[in-house]
Amino acid sequence: GYRPLRARYPRAGVAQLAPVRRRTSRWKCLRFSVNGGRVRCAGLRATLEPATFRANPIHRVIDPAMKTILLFLTFAIPMMQFCHAQELVRLRHAFQTAPSPEGAVQYGNNPKAGHYVTASDAKIYYELYGKGDPLVILHGGNFGSTYEMAGFIDRLSKSYRVIAVSTRGHGKSEIGTAPFTLDQRANDALAVIDAITKDDVIVLGFSDGAYSGYKLASLHPKRVKKLVAIGAGEMKPGPATFNLSTKSAFAQDKAYWEQQLKLMPEPKRENEFFAKQSEFYNGLNAGKELFSSIKCPVLVLSGERDQNARLSTVVAAYYMLPNSQLAIIPNTTHTVFLENFPAVWESIAPFLRK
């Protein structure tokens, strides 16, 4: 074994080791591993702490096996860290064709901003960004994710305290045991809001998140001062039914769902998740009773060619809301903000400023 002595050349990143049993007078020179952390090398009865050393090429290593170990520590570990970081920053939203920008904030999987709150029978995940008045972002359902709302979070976090909630069963939020309902979604959002602030909030919701926003504003009028509802019109149970499944979801976007299963805390329950979603949408009712009960100002926004919330249903919701504004973005579909974000932002910004 060897005992570490004071480094003779600390600026070179080399530590001097002398034999415990002085069978030879030769100095052993070793280079330490990554990040200045402790390294215990095989064959050495010493833990080396190179906090003051700088990384430089190996100067003198007598044992070739030790050289191999140190080279592995030097290059393999940083490469694994790099690859892991790349995986985290390469999140994508559903049906995304081009790669996400390098270094993009991983909304929906950002440990620095992530938190959990318990809402009834499930832990709900959310992230916090920016400073200012609280503004809640609720993403779409099924193929929806916090990451799809990146454009809004980027802009709004400059002026607001953005609370980006991952809907129950989506991303890193748990599924729970109870059936999915609109009341449940609204109360999940309220649990997150209550954990952060007692003030009233602005809510921006898309599709499923917009319906949750409608319900939140209806059930808790004192907690919602403004609502932006994107891609969500009048909805009644009808002959058309939802029949979601893992097989059909993977057939539409395999890469997205492989990513989502890695985020989900309960990935083995994905079939149950889709069954609950189907039941929820097949029974969803958003009509006059809901819309007429909402007292806060509401901006109803939609793409002209929205295939999920038809224009006629969006206009109907607009007329049933007591205090509403309407914005229709031409030549766009359900994911209107992913297709023409500048036009969407120009419609939303004046509404928020008033």
Coordinates of C-alpha atoms in Angstrom, one line a residue:
G1 CA 0.0 0.0 0.0
Y2 CA 1.0 3.6 -0.4
R3 CA 0.3 6.7 1.7
P4 CA -0.3 10.1 0.1
L5 CA 2.3 12.8 0.8
R6 CA 2.1 16.5 0.1
A7 CA 1.9 17.2 -3.6
R8 CA 5.2 18.5 -4.8
Y9 CA 3.6 20.0 -7.9
P10 CA 0.0 21.0 -7.0
R11 CA -0.4 23.1 -10.1
A12 CA 0.4 20.2 -12.3
G13 CA -2.4 18.1 -10.8
V14 CA 0.1 15.4 -9.7
A15 CA 0.2 13.9 -6.2
Q16 CA 3.3 12.2 -4.9
L17 CA 3.0 8.8 -3.3
A18 CA 5.8 7.1 -1.4
P19 CA 5.9 3.4 -0.6
V20 CA 4.8 2.5 2.9
R21 CA 7.5 -0.2 2.9
R22 CA 10.5 1.6 1.5
R23 CA 11.5 -1.1 -0.9
T24 CA 12.3 1.4 -3.6
S25 CA 13.1 5.1 -3.6
R26 CA 11.2 5.8 -6.8
W27 CA 8.2 8.2 -6.5
K28 CA 4.8 7.0 -7.8
C29 CA 2.9 9.7 -9.6
L30 CA -0.9 9.5 -10.0
R31 CA -3.5 11.7 -11.6
F32 CA -6.9 12.0 -9.9
S33 CA -10.4 11.5 -11.2
V34 CA -13.2 13.9 -12.2
N35 CA -14.7 16.9 -10.4
G36 CA -12.1 17.0 -7.6
G37 CA -14.0 14.2 -5.8
R38 CA -12.5 11.5 -3.7
V39 CA -11.0 8.5 -5.5
R40 CA -10.0 5.2 -4.0
C41 CA -7.8 3.3 -6.6
A42 CA -7.5 -0.5 -6.6
G43 CA -4.3 -1.6 -5.0
L44 CA -3.8 1.6 -3.0
R45 CA -4.7 1.7 0.7
A46 CA -5.5 5.4 0.6
T47 CA -8.3 7.7 -0.4
L48 CA -7.0 10.6 -2.4
E49 CA -8.6 14.0 -2.1
P50 CA -7.5 16.2 -5.1
A51 CA -9.5 19.3 -4.3
T52 CA -6.6 21.6 -5.0
F53 CA -5.3 19.8 -8.1
R54 CA -5.9 20.7 -11.6
A55 CA -6.5 18.3 -14.5
N56 CA -3.4 17.7 -16.7
P57 CA -2.1 14.8 -18.7
I58 CA -0.6 11.9 -16.7
H59 CA 3.1 12.5 -16.1
R60 CA 4.4 9.3 -14.8
V61 CA 2.5 6.1 -14.1
I62 CA 4.5 3.0 -13.4
D63 CA 1.7 0.4 -13.4
P64 CA 0.0 0.1 -16.8
A65 CA -3.1 -1.3 -15.1
M66 CA -3.4 1.8 -12.9
K67 CA -3.0 3.9 -16.0
T68 CA -6.0 2.2 -17.5
I69 CA -8.1 2.8 -14.4
L70 CA -7.2 6.4 -14.3
L71 CA -7.9 7.0 -18.0
F72 CA -11.3 5.4 -17.5
L73 CA -12.1 7.7 -14.6
T74 CA -10.8 10.7 -16.6
F75 CA -12.8 10.2 -19.8
A76 CA -15.6 7.6 -19.3
I77 CA -17.2 9.3 -16.2
P78 CA -17.4 12.8 -17.8
M79 CA -18.8 11.2 -21.0
M80 CA -21.5 9.4 -19.0
Q81 CA -22.4 12.6 -17.2
F82 CA -22.5 14.4 -20.6
C83 CA -24.8 11.8 -22.1
H84 CA -27.1 11.9 -19.1
A85 CA -27.3 15.7 -19.3
Q86 CA -28.0 15.5 -23.1
E87 CA -30.9 13.0 -22.4
L88 CA -32.4 15.4 -19.9
V89 CA -32.3 18.5 -22.1
R90 CA -33.6 16.6 -25.2
L91 CA -37.2 16.4 -24.0
R92 CA -39.8 16.7 -26.9
H93 CA -43.5 17.4 -27.1
A94 CA -45.8 15.1 -28.9
F95 CA -45.5 14.9 -32.7
Q96 CA -42.4 17.1 -32.6
T97 CA -40.5 16.7 -35.8
A98 CA -37.3 18.7 -35.3
P99 CA -35.0 18.1 -32.3
S100 CA -35.4 20.4 -29.3
P101 CA -32.8 23.2 -29.1
E102 CA -29.6 22.3 -27.4
G103 CA -29.7 23.6 -23.8
A104 CA -33.5 24.1 -23.8
V105 CA -34.9 24.1 -20.3
Q106 CA -36.4 20.7 -19.6
Y107 CA -39.8 21.9 -18.5
G108 CA -41.6 19.0 -16.8
N109 CA -38.3 17.3 -15.8
N110 CA -36.3 20.0 -14.2
P111 CA -35.0 19.0 -10.7
K112 CA -33.9 22.6 -9.9
A113 CA -37.5 23.8 -10.3
G114 CA -39.6 20.7 -9.5
H115 CA -41.8 20.1 -6.4
Y116 CA -44.6 17.8 -5.3
V117 CA -47.8 18.3 -3.4
T118 CA -50.2 15.6 -2.2
A119 CA -53.7 16.1 -3.6
S120 CA -56.2 13.6 -2.2
D121 CA -54.8 10.2 -3.4
A122 CA -51.9 11.3 -5.6
K123 CA -48.7 13.3 -5.6
I124 CA -48.9 16.1 -8.2
Y125 CA -45.7 17.4 -9.7
Y126 CA -45.2 21.1 -10.5
E127 CA -42.4 23.5 -11.4
L128 CA -41.8 27.1 -10.4
Y129 CA -40.2 29.8 -12.6
G130 CA -39.8 33.6 -12.4
K131 CA -41.0 36.2 -9.9
G132 CA -44.2 38.3 -9.7
D133 CA -47.9 37.6 -9.6
P134 CA -48.7 33.9 -9.7
L135 CA -49.8 32.5 -13.0
V136 CA -50.7 28.8 -13.4
I137 CA -50.1 26.9 -16.6
L138 CA -52.1 23.7 -17.3
H139 CA -51.0 21.7 -20.3
G140 CA -53.1 19.5 -22.6
G141 CA -54.2 15.9 -21.9
N142 CA -53.2 12.5 -23.3
F143 CA -50.4 13.6 -25.5
G144 CA -49.9 16.8 -23.6
S145 CA -47.0 17.7 -21.4
T146 CA -45.5 20.7 -19.5
Y147 CA -42.8 20.8 -22.2
E148 CA -45.3 21.7 -24.9
M149 CA -45.9 24.9 -23.0
A150 CA -42.3 26.0 -23.2
G151 CA -43.0 29.1 -25.2
F152 CA -45.4 30.4 -22.6
I153 CA -43.2 29.6 -19.7
D154 CA -40.2 31.3 -21.4
R155 CA -42.2 34.5 -21.9
L156 CA -44.3 34.6 -18.8
S157 CA -41.6 33.8 -16.3
K158 CA -40.0 37.2 -17.1
S159 CA -43.0 39.0 -15.5
Y160 CA -44.9 36.3 -13.4
R161 CA -44.3 33.6 -10.9
V162 CA -45.1 30.7 -13.2
I163 CA -46.6 27.6 -11.7
A164 CA -46.4 24.8 -14.3
V165 CA -48.5 21.8 -13.2
S166 CA -48.2 18.3 -14.6
T167 CA -51.7 16.9 -14.8
R168 CA -52.5 13.8 -12.8
G169 CA -51.1 10.8 -14.6
H170 CA -49.0 12.9 -16.9
G171 CA -45.3 13.4 -16.7
K172 CA -44.1 13.0 -13.1
S173 CA -47.5 13.2 -11.4
E174 CA -49.1 10.1 -10.0
I175 CA -52.3 8.5 -11.3
G176 CA -54.0 7.9 -8.0
T177 CA -56.8 5.5 -7.4
A178 CA -60.0 7.4 -8.0
P179 CA -61.6 7.9 -11.4
F180 CA -60.5 11.0 -13.4
T181 CA -63.0 13.8 -13.2
L182 CA -63.1 17.5 -14.0
D183 CA -63.6 18.4 -10.3
Q184 CA -60.6 16.3 -9.4
R185 CA -58.4 18.1 -12.0
A186 CA -59.5 21.5 -10.6
N187 CA -58.8 20.4 -7.0
D188 CA -55.4 19.1 -8.0
A189 CA -54.6 22.5 -9.4
L190 CA -55.9 24.2 -6.3
A191 CA -53.8 22.0 -4.0
V192 CA -50.7 23.2 -5.9
I193 CA -51.8 26.8 -5.8
D194 CA -52.5 26.6 -2.0
A195 CA -49.1 25.2 -1.4
I196 CA -47.5 28.3 -3.0
T197 CA -49.8 31.2 -2.4
K198 CA -53.0 32.5 -0.8
D199 CA -53.4 35.1 -3.5
D200 CA -55.7 34.8 -6.5
V201 CA -54.0 33.6 -9.7
I202 CA -54.1 33.9 -13.4
V203 CA -54.7 30.6 -15.2
L204 CA -53.6 29.7 -18.7
G205 CA -54.8 26.3 -19.9
F206 CA -54.7 24.4 -23.1
S207 CA -57.3 21.8 -24.2
D208 CA -57.7 19.5 -21.2
G209 CA -55.9 22.1 -19.1
A210 CA -58.4 24.8 -20.3
Y211 CA -61.4 22.6 -19.2
S212 CA -59.6 22.2 -15.8
G213 CA -59.2 26.0 -15.8
Y214 CA -62.9 26.5 -16.5
K215 CA -63.8 24.2 -13.6
L216 CA -61.3 25.8 -11.2
A217 CA -62.7 29.3 -11.9
S218 CA -66.3 28.0 -11.4
L219 CA -65.6 26.1 -8.1
H220 CA -63.2 28.7 -6.6
P221 CA -64.1 32.1 -8.1
K222 CA -62.1 33.9 -5.4
R223 CA -58.9 32.1 -6.4
V224 CA -59.0 32.8 -10.2
K225 CA -58.8 36.4 -11.4
K226 CA -58.3 35.8 -15.1
L227 CA -58.4 32.7 -17.3
V228 CA -56.9 32.1 -20.8
A229 CA -58.6 29.0 -22.3
I230 CA -57.0 27.6 -25.5
G231 CA -58.6 25.0 -27.6
A232 CA -61.6 24.2 -25.4
G233 CA -65.2 24.9 -26.4
E234 CA -68.6 23.5 -25.5
M235 CA -68.5 19.7 -25.0
K236 CA -71.2 17.2 -24.5
P237 CA -71.2 13.4 -24.3
G238 CA -72.2 12.1 -27.7
P239 CA -72.1 9.1 -30.0
A240 CA -68.4 9.6 -30.7
T241 CA -66.3 7.8 -28.1
F242 CA -62.7 7.9 -26.9
N243 CA -60.9 4.6 -26.9
L244 CA -57.3 5.2 -25.9
S245 CA -54.8 2.5 -25.4
T246 CA -51.0 2.0 -25.1
K247 CA -50.9 0.4 -28.5
S248 CA -52.7 3.2 -30.3
A249 CA -50.6 5.9 -28.5
F250 CA -47.3 4.2 -29.4
A251 CA -48.5 3.8 -33.0
Q252 CA -49.0 7.6 -33.2
D253 CA -45.7 8.7 -31.5
K254 CA -43.5 6.0 -30.2
A255 CA -40.6 8.2 -29.3
Y256 CA -42.8 10.6 -27.2
W257 CA -44.3 7.7 -25.2
E258 CA -41.0 6.1 -24.6
Q259 CA -39.9 9.4 -23.1
Q260 CA -43.1 9.7 -21.0
L261 CA -42.8 6.3 -19.5
K262 CA -39.4 7.2 -18.3
L263 CA -40.8 10.2 -16.5
M264 CA -43.9 8.5 -15.1
P265 CA -43.5 7.3 -11.4
E266 CA -45.8 4.4 -12.2
P267 CA -45.0 3.4 -15.8
K268 CA -46.5 -0.1 -15.4
R269 CA -49.9 1.5 -15.0
E270 CA -50.0 3.0 -18.4
N271 CA -52.9 0.8 -19.6
E272 CA -54.9 1.9 -16.5
F273 CA -54.0 5.5 -17.3
F274 CA -55.4 5.3 -20.8
A275 CA -58.6 3.6 -19.6
K276 CA -59.2 6.3 -17.0
Q277 CA -58.6 9.0 -19.7
S278 CA -61.1 7.4 -22.0
E279 CA -63.7 7.2 -19.3
F280 CA -63.0 10.8 -18.4
Y281 CA -63.4 12.2 -21.9
N282 CA -66.4 10.0 -22.7
G283 CA -68.3 11.6 -19.8
L284 CA -66.9 15.2 -20.0
N285 CA -69.7 17.8 -20.1
A286 CA -68.8 21.5 -20.5
G287 CA -71.9 23.5 -21.2
K288 CA -74.1 26.4 -20.1
E289 CA -74.2 25.4 -16.5
L290 CA -70.4 25.5 -16.3
F291 CA -69.7 28.5 -18.4
S292 CA -72.4 30.7 -17.0
S293 CA -71.0 30.2 -13.5
I294 CA -67.6 31.7 -14.3
K295 CA -67.3 35.3 -13.3
C296 CA -63.7 36.2 -14.0
P297 CA -62.6 37.6 -17.3
V298 CA -61.9 34.8 -19.8
L299 CA -60.0 34.9 -23.1
V300 CA -61.2 32.1 -25.3
L301 CA -58.6 31.4 -27.9
S302 CA -58.6 28.8 -30.7
G303 CA -57.1 27.9 -34.0
E304 CA -59.5 28.4 -36.9
R305 CA -59.1 24.8 -38.0
D306 CA -59.1 23.2 -34.6
Q307 CA -60.0 19.6 -35.2
N308 CA -60.6 18.8 -31.5
A309 CA -62.5 21.8 -30.4
R310 CA -64.5 22.8 -33.5
L311 CA -64.8 26.5 -34.1
S312 CA -68.6 26.4 -33.6
T313 CA -68.1 24.9 -30.1
V314 CA -65.5 27.6 -29.2
V315 CA -67.8 30.4 -30.3
A316 CA -70.7 28.8 -28.3
A317 CA -68.5 28.8 -25.2
Y318 CA -67.6 32.4 -25.8
Y319 CA -71.2 33.4 -25.9
M320 CA -72.1 31.5 -22.7
L321 CA -69.3 33.0 -20.6
P322 CA -70.5 36.2 -18.9
N323 CA -67.2 38.1 -19.2
S324 CA -65.3 36.9 -22.2
Q325 CA -63.2 37.8 -25.2
L326 CA -62.6 35.8 -28.3
A327 CA -59.4 35.3 -30.4
I328 CA -59.3 33.1 -33.5
I329 CA -55.9 32.5 -35.1
P330 CA -56.4 31.9 -38.9
N331 CA -55.0 28.7 -40.6
T332 CA -54.1 26.9 -37.4
T333 CA -55.3 23.7 -35.7
H334 CA -55.6 22.5 -32.2
T335 CA -52.0 23.1 -31.3
V336 CA -52.3 26.7 -32.3
F337 CA -49.5 28.1 -30.2
L338 CA -47.0 25.6 -31.6
E339 CA -48.0 26.6 -35.1
N340 CA -48.1 30.4 -34.7
F341 CA -46.9 31.4 -31.3
P342 CA -46.3 35.2 -32.2
A343 CA -50.0 35.6 -33.2
V344 CA -51.1 33.8 -30.0
W345 CA -48.9 35.9 -27.9
E346 CA -50.1 39.1 -29.4
S347 CA -53.7 38.1 -28.5
I348 CA -52.8 37.0 -24.9
A349 CA -50.4 39.8 -23.9
P350 CA -53.0 42.7 -24.0
F351 CA -55.5 40.5 -22.1
L352 CA -53.0 39.9 -19.3
R353 CA -52.0 43.6 -19.1
K354 CA -55.6 44.9 -18.5

